[in-house]
mmCIF file of C-alpha atoms in Angstrom:
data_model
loop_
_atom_site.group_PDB
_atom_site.id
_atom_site.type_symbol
_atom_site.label_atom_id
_atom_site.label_comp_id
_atom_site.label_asym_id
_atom_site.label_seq_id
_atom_site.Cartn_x
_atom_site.Cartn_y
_atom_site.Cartn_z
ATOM 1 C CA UNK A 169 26.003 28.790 27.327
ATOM 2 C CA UNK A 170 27.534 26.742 24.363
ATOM 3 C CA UNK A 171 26.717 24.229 22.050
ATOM 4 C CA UNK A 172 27.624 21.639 20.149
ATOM 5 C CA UNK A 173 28.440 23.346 16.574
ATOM 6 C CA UNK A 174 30.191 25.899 19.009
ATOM 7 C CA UNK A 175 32.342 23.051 20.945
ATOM 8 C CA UNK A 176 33.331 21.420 17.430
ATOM 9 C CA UNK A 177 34.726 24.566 16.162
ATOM 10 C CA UNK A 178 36.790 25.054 19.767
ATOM 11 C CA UNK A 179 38.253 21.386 19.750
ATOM 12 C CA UNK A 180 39.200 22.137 15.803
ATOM 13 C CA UNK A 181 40.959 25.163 16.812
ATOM 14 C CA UNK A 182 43.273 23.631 19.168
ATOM 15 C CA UNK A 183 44.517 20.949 16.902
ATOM 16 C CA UNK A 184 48.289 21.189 15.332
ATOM 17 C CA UNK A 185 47.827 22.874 11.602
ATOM 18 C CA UNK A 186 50.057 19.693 10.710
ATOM 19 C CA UNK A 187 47.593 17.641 11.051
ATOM 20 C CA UNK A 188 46.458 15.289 7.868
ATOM 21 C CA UNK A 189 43.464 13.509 9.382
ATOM 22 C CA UNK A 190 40.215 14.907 7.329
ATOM 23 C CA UNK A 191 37.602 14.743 10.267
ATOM 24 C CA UNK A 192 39.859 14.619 13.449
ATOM 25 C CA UNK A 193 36.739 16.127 15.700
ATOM 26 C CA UNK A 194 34.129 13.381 16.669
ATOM 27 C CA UNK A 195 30.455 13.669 17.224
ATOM 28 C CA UNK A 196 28.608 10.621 19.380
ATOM 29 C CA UNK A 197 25.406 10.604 20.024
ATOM 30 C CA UNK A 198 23.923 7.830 22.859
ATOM 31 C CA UNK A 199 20.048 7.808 23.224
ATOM 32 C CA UNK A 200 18.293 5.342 25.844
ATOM 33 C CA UNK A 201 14.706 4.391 25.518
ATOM 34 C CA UNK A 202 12.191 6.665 26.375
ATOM 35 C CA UNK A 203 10.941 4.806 29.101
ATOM 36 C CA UNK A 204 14.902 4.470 30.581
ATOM 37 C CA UNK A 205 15.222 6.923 33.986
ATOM 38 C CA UNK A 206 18.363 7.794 34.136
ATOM 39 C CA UNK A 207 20.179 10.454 36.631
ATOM 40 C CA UNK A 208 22.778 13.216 35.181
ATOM 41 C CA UNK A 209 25.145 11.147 37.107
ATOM 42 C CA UNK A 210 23.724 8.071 35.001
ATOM 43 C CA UNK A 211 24.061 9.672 31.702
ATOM 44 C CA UNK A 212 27.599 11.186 33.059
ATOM 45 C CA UNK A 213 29.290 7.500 33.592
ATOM 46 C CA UNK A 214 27.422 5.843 30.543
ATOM 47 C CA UNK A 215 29.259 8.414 28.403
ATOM 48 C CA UNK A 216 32.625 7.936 30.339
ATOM 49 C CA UNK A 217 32.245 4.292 30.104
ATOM 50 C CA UNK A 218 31.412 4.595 26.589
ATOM 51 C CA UNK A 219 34.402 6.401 25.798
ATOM 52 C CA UNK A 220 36.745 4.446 27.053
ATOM 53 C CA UNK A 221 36.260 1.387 25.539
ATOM 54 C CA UNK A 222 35.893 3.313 22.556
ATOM 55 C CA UNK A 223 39.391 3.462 22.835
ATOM 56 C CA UNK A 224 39.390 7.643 24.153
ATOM 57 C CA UNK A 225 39.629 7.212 27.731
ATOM 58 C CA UNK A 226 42.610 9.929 27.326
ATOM 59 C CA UNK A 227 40.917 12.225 24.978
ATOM 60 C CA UNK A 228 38.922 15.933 26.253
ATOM 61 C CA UNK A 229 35.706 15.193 26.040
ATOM 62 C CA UNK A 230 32.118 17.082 26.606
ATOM 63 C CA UNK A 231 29.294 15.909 27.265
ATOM 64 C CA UNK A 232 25.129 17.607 26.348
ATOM 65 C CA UNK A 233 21.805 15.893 27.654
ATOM 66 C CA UNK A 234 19.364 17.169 25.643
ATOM 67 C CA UNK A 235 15.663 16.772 25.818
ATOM 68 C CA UNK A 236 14.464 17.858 22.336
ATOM 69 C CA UNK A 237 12.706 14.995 21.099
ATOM 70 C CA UNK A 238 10.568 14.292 24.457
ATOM 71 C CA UNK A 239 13.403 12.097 25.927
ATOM 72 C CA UNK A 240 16.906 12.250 27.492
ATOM 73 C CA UNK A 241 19.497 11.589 25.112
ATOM 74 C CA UNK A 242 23.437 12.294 24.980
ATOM 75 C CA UNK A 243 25.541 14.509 22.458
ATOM 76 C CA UNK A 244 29.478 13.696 22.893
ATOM 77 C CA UNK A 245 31.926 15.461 21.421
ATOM 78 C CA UNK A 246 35.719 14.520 21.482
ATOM 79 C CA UNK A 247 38.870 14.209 19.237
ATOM 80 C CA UNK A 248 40.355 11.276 17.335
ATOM 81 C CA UNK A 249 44.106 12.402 17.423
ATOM 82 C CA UNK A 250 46.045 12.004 20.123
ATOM 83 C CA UNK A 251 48.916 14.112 21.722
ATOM 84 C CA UNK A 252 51.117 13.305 19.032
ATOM 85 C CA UNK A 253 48.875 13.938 16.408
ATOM 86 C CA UNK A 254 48.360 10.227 15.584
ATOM 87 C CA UNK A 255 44.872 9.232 14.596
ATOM 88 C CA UNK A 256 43.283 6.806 16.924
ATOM 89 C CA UNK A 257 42.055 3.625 15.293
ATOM 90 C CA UNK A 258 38.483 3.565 13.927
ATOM 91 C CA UNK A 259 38.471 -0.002 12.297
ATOM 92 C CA UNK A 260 35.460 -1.790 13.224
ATOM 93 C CA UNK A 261 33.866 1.443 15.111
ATOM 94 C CA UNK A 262 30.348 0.638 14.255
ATOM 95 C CA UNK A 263 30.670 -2.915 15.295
ATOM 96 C CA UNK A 264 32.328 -2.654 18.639
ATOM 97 C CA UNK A 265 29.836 0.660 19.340
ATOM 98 C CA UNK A 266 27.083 -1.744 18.636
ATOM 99 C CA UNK A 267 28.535 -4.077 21.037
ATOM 100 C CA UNK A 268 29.698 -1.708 23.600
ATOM 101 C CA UNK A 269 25.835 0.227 23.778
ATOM 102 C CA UNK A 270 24.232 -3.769 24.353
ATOM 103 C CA UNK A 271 26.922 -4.276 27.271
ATOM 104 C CA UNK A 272 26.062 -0.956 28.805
ATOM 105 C CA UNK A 273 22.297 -1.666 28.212
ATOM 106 C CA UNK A 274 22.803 -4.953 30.702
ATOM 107 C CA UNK A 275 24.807 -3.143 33.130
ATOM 108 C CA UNK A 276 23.004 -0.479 33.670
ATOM 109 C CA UNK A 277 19.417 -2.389 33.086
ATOM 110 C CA UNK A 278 18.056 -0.459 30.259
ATOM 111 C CA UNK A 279 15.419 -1.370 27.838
ATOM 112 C CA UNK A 280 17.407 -3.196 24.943
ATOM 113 C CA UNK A 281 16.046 -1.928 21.340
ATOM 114 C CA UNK A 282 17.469 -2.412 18.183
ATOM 115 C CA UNK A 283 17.188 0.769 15.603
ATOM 116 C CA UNK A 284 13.924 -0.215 14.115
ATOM 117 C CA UNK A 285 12.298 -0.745 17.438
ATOM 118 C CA UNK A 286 13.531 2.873 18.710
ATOM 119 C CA UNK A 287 12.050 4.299 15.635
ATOM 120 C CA UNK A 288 8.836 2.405 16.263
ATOM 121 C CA UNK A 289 9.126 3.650 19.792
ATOM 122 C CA UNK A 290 9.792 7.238 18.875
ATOM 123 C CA UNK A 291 7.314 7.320 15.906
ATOM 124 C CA UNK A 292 6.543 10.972 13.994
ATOM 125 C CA UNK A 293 3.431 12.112 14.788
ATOM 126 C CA UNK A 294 1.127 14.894 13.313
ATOM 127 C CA UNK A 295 1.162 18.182 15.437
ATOM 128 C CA UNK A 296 -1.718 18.754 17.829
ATOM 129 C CA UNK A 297 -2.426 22.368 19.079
ATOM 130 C CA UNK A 298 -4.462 21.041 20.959
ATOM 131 C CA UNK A 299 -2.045 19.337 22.903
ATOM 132 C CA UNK A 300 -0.335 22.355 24.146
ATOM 133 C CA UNK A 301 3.560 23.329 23.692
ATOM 134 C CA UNK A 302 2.658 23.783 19.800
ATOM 135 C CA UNK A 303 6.608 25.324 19.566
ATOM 136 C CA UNK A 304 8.139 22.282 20.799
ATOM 137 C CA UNK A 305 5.875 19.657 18.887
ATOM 138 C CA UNK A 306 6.599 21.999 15.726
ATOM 139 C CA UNK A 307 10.414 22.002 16.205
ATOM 140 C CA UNK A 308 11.142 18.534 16.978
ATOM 141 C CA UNK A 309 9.032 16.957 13.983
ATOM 142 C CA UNK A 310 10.184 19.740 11.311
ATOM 143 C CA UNK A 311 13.860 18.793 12.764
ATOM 144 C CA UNK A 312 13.436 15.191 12.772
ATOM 145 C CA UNK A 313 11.261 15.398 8.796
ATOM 146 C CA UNK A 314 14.785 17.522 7.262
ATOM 147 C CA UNK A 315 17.286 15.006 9.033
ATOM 148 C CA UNK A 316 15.824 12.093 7.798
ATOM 149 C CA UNK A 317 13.616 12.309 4.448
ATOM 150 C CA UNK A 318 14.517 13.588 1.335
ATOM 151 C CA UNK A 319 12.995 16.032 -1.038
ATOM 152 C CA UNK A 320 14.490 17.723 -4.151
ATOM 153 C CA UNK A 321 12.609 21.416 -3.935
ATOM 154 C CA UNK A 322 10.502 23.368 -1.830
ATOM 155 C CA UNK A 323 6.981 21.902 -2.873
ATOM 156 C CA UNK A 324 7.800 18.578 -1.983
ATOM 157 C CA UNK A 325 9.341 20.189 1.282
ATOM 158 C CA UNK A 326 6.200 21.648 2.214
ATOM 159 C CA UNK A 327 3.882 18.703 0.833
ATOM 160 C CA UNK A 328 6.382 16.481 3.535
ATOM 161 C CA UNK A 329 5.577 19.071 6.496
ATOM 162 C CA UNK A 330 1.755 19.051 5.464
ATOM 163 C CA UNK A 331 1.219 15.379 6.503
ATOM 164 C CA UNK A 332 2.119 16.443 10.048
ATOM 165 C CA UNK A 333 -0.197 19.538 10.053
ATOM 166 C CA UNK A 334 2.911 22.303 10.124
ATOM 167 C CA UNK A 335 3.056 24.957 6.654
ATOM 168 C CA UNK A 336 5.606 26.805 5.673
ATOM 169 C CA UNK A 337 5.983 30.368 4.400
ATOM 170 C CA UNK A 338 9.132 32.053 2.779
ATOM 171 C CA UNK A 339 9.882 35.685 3.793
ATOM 172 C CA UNK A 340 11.794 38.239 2.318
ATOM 173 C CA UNK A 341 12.632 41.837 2.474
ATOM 174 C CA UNK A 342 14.961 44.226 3.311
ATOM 175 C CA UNK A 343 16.097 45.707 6.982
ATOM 176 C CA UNK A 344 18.998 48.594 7.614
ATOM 177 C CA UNK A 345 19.954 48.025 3.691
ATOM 178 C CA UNK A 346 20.546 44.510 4.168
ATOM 179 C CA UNK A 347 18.185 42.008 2.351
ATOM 180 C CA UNK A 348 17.096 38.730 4.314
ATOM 181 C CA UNK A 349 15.783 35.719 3.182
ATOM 182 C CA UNK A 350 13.918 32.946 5.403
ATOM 183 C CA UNK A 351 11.640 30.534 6.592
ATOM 184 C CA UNK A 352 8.700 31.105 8.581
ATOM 185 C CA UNK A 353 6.535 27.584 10.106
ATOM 186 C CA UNK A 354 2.963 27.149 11.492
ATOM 187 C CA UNK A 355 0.961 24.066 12.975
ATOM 188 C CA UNK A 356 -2.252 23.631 11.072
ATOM 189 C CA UNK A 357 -5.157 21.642 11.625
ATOM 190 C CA UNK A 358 -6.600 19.147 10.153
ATOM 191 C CA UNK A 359 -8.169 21.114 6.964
ATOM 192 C CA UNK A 360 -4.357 23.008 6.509
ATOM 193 C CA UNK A 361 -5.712 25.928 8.435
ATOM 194 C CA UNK A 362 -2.877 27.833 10.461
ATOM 195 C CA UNK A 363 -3.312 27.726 14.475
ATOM 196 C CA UNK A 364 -1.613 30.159 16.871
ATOM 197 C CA UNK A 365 1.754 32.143 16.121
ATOM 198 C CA UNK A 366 4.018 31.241 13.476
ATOM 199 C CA UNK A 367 7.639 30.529 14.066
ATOM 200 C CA UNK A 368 10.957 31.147 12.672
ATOM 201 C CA UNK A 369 13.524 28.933 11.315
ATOM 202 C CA UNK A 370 15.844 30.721 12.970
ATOM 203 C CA UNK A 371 14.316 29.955 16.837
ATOM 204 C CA UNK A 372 13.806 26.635 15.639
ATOM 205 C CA UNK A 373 17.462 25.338 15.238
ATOM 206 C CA UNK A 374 19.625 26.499 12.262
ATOM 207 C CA UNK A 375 19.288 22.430 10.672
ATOM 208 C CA UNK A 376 16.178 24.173 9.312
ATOM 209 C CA UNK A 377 16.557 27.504 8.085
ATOM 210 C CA UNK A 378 16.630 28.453 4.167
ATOM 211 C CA UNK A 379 20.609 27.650 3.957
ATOM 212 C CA UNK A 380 20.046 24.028 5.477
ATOM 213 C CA UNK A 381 16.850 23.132 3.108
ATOM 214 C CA UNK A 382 18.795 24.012 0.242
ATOM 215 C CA UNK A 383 21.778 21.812 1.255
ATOM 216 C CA UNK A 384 19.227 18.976 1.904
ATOM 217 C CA UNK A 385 17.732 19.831 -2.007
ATOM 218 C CA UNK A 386 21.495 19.091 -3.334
ATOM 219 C CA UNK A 387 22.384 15.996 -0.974
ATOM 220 C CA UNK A 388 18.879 14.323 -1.687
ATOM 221 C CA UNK A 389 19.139 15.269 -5.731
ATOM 222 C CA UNK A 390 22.997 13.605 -5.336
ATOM 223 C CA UNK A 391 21.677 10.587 -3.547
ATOM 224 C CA UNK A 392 19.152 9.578 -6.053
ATOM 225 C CA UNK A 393 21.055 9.957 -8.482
ATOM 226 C CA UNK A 394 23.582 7.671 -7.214
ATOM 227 C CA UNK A 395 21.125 5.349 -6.187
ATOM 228 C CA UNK A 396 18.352 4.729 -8.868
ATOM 229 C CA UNK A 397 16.553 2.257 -7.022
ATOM 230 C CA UNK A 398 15.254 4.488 -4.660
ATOM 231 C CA UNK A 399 13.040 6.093 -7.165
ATOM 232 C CA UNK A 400 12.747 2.920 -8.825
ATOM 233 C CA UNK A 401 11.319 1.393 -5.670
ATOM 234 C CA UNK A 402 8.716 4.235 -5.573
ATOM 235 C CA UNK A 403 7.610 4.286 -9.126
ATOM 236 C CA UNK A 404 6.921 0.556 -9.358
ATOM 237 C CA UNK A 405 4.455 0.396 -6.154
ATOM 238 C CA UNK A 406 2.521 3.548 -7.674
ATOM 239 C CA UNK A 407 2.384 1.759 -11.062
ATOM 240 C CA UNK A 408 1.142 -1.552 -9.533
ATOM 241 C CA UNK A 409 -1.575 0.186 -7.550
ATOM 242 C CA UNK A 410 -2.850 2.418 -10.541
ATOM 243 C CA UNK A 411 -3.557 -0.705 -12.843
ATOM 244 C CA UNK A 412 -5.673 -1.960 -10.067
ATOM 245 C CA UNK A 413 -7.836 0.667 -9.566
ATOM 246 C CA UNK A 414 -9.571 3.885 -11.353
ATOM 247 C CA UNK A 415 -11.162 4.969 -8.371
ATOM 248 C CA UNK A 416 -8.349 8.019 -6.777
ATOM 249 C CA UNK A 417 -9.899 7.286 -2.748
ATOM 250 C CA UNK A 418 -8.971 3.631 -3.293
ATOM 251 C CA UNK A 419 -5.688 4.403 -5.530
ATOM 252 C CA UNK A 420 -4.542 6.471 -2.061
ATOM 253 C CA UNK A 421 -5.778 3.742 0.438
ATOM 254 C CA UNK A 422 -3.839 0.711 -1.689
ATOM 255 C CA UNK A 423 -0.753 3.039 -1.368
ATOM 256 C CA UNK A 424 -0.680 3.782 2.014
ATOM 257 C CA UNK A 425 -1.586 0.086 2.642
ATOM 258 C CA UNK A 426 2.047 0.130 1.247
ATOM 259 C CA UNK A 427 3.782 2.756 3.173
ATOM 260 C CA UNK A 428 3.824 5.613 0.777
ATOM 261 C CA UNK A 429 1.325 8.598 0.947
ATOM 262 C CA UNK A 430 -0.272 10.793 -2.001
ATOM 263 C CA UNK A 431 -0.868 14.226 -1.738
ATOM 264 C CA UNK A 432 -3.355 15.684 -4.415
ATOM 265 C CA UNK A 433 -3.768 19.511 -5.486
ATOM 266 C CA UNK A 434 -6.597 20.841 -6.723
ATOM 267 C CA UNK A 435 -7.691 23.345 -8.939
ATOM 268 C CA UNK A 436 -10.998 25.231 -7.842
ATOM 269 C CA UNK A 437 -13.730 22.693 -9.922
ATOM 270 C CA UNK A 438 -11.483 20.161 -8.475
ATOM 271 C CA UNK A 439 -8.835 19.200 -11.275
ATOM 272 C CA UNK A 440 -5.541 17.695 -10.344
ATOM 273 C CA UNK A 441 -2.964 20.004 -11.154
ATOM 274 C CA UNK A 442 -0.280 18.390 -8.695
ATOM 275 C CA UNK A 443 0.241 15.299 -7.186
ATOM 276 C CA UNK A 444 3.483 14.028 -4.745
ATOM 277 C CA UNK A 445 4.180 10.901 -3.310
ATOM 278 C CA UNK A 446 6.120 10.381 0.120
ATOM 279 C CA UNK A 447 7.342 6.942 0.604
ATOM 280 C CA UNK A 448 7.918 6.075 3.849
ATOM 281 C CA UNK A 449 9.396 2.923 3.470
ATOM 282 C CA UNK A 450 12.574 4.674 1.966
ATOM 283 C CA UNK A 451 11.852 8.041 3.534
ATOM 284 C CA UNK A 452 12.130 9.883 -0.198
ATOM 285 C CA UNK A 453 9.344 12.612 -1.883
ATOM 286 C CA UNK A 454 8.986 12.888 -5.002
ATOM 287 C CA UNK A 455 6.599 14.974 -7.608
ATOM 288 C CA UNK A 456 4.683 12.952 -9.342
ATOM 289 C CA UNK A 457 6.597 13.960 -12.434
ATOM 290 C CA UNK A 458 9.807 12.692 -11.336
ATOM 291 C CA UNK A 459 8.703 9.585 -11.080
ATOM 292 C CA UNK A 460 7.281 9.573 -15.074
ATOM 293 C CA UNK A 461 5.065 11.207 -17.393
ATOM 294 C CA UNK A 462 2.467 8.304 -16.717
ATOM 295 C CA UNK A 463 2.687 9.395 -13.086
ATOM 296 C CA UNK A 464 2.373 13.735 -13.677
ATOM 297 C CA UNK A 465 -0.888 15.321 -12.726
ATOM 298 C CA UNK A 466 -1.997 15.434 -16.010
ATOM 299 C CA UNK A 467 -1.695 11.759 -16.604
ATOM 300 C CA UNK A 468 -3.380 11.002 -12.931
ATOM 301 C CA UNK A 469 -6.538 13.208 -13.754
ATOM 302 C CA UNK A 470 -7.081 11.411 -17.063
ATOM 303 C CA UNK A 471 -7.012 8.008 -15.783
ATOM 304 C CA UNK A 472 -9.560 8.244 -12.628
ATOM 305 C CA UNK A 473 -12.153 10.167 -15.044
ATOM 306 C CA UNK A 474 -11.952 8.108 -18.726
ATOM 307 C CA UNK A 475 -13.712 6.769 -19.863
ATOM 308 C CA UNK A 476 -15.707 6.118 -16.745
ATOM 309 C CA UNK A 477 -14.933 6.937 -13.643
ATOM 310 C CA UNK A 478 -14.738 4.050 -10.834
ATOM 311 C CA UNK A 479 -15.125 1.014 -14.027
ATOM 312 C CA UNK A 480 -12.097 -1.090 -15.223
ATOM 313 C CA UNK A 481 -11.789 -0.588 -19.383
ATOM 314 C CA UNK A 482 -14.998 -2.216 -21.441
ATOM 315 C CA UNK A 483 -14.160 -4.884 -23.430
ATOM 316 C CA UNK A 484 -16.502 -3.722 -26.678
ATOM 317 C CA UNK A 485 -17.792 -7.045 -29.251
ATOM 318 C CA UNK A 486 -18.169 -4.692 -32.289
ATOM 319 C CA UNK A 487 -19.468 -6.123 -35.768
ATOM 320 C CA UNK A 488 -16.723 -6.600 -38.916
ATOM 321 C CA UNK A 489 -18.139 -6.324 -42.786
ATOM 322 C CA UNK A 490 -17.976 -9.399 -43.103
ATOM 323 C CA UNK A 491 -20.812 -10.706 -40.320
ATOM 324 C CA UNK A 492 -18.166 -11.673 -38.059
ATOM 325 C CA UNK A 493 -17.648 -10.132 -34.408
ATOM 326 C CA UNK A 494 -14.328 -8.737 -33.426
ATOM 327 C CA UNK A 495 -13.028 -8.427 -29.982
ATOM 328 C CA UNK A 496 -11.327 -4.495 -29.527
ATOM 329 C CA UNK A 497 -10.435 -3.346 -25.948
ATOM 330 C CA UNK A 498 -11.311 -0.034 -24.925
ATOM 331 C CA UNK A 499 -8.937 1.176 -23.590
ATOM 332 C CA UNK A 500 -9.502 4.627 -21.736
ATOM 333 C CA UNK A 501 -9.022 8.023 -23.602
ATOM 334 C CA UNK A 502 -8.442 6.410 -27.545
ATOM 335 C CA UNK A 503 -12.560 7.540 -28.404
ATOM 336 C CA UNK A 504 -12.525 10.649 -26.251
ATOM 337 C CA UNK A 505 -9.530 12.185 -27.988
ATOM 338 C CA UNK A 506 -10.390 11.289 -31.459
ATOM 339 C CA UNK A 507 -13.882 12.396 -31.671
ATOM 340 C CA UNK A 508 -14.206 14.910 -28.810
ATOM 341 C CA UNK A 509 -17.058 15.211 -26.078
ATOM 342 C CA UNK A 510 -19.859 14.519 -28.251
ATOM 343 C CA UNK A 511 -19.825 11.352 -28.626
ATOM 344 C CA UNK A 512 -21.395 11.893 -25.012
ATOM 345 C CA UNK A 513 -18.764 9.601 -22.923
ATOM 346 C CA UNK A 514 -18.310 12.565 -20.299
ATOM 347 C CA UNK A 515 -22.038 13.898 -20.755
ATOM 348 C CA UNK A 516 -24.093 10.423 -20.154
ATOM 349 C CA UNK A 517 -26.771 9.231 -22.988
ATOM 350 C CA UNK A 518 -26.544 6.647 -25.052
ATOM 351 C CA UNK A 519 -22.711 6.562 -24.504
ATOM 352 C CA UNK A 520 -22.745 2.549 -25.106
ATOM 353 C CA UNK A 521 -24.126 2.510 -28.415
ATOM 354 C CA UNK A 522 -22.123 5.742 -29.346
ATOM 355 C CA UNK A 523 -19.203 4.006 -27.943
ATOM 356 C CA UNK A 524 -19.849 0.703 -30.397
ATOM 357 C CA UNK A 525 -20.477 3.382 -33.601
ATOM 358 C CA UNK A 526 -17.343 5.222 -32.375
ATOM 359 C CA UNK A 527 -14.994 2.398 -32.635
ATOM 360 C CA UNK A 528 -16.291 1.031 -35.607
ATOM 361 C CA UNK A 529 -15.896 3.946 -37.380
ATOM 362 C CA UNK A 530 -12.514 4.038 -36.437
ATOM 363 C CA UNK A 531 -12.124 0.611 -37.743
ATOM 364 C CA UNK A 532 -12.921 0.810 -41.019
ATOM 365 C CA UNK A 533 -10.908 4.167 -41.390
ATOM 366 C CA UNK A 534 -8.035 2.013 -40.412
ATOM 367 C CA UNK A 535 -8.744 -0.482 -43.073
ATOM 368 C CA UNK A 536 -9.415 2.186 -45.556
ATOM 369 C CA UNK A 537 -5.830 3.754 -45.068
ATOM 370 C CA UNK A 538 -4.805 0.202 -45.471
ATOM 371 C CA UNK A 539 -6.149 -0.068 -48.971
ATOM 372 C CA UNK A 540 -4.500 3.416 -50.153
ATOM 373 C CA UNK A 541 -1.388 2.516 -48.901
ATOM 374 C CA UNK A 542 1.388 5.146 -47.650
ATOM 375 C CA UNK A 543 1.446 8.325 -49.050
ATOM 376 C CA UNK A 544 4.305 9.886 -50.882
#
């Protein structure tokens, strides 16, 4: 039995040490619809087909059907550099592929699906132990979450498996004198609670053992930095949603109304003392403190409880010296950290009167520093 990785490293071997092309081994990857039935013999000529007018008809070539994400697709591996040790052209690949796959769809009367309608058709879905074949359901979503999103340490990692009810545990220790180090996942149910046997990485598919994540921490920290507007994108939506609402249950409904998810933790009398967002729309995780200061835990838990919890900021009329009324805006946490708790805003009473005092107080302070002027 062999494998892909294994058949890469073969067709590499073989090749002349002269030669200068940087990826001369090829990796093609052909997957129908779901609902396509297609024979081995099927699959066989679609990939010979393929090839050819591809342009490596002549080229050694093998061929995998694989099953591992509940439907028949095809791996292809082959060379680019011929038996002279020219490279074959690759101008326009991605166009003529995309034109060669549609021809092959009408010859050989397959469903015709763009990317974004296979995606739809082959959505990620929470695991259900219930469901049976908890192994498989585990392995293909974990595989599918670390080829395609992007998270920049293990907590968002494991906040991004949590939405599809699978944990993760590291493991160490030692065995024979040699330390190991790995990864160690488990479906969960709907309150995070592990169901049946764990599993490791390492029967899972290398893609998602320790060595992998922490690859996948680099290349997603290298991408946003070279693209801002990633994050950008992110940040903006949460900061649009959280000046609509102080209420947290509707600040998480408005942004998954919007494609990204928020995951809250917890302290035991029910502080937030983490919060990360997934954005599905760009397939990126962040903490929220990557995003901004405004957007840390700290920040969230101050804005859905002051000054009121649920209630858009009181505009307060509040009395000058002088008879007339001026207009102040309260805005949030100003009161609460200047004079403390007992003014009563977090303990109920006669918080709107205190509230009025409060600020007025603060007013004429103002004006009174005013009057002395700057110190030296």
């Amino acid at each position: 039995k062999t494998s892909i990785a294994n058949t890469l490293r073969d067709f590499q071997r073989y090749l002349s040490p002269h030669i200068r092309t940087e990826k001369p081994v090829v990796h093609i990857s052909l997957n129908p619809h779901p609902d396509d039935v297609l024979t081995d013999m099927d699959m066989e000529n679609i990939a010979r087909e393929y090839l050819e007018r591809m342009g490596y008809g002549n080229q050694p070539y093998m061929v995998y059907k694989h099953e591992d994400i509940d439907r028949h697709h095809m791996h292809i591996v082959t060379i680019r550099v011929d038996e002279n040790g020219k490279c074959l052209n690759s101008r326009y690949n991605y166009h003529r592929s995309k034109a060669i796959t549609r021809d092959l769809e009408e010859k050989y009367n397959l469903h015709k699906a763009d990317r974004k309608q296979r995606q739809a058709d082959n959505p990620l879905r929470k695991v259900d132990a219930s469901q049976g074949n908890v192994k498989k359901q585990v392995a293909n979503t974990v595989k599918s979450l670390c080829a395609t999103y992007r998270f920049q340490s293990l907590g968002e990692y494991r906040t991004l498996l949590s939405l599809y009810n699978i944990s993760l545990e590291e493991v160490r220790g030692e065995v024979g004198g040699r330390e190991y180090h790995g990864f160690v996942y488990s479906a969960t149910d709907g309150q995070g609670n592990k169901v049946g046997n764990p599993f490791k990485a390492s029967k899972i598919d290398r893609s998602v053992g320790v060595e992998a994540i922490e690859k996948r921490f680099a290349y997603s920290a290298k991408k946003f930095k070279e693209d801002k507007k990633l994050s950008e994108m992110t940040k903006h939506s949460v900061e649009a949603v959280l000046k609509q609402t102080y209420h947290k249950d509707k600040f998480v409904e408005l942004l998954k109304a919007k494609g990204i998810d928020v995951v809250f933790r917890h302290t035991a009398d029910g502080r937030i003392y983490g919060a990360t967002f997934i954005d599905h729309r760009t397939q990126s995780v962040f903490n929220g403190s990557r995003l901004g200061t405004n957007l840390s835990a700290n920040a969230l838990q101050e804005h859905f409880t002051l000054p009121y919890e649920n209630e858009q900021p009181i505009p307060l009329t509040i009395p000058k010296e002088n008879g007339t009324m001026l207009e102040q805006e309260y805005q949030g946490s100003g009161l609460f950290d200047e004079y403390g708790s007992g003014l009563g805003l977090m303990a109920g009473g006669s918080s709107s009167n205190e509230a009025q005092e409060a600020a007025f107080d603060k007013e004429l302070r103002r004006k009174k520093k005013k009057r002395k002027g700057p110190r030296l």
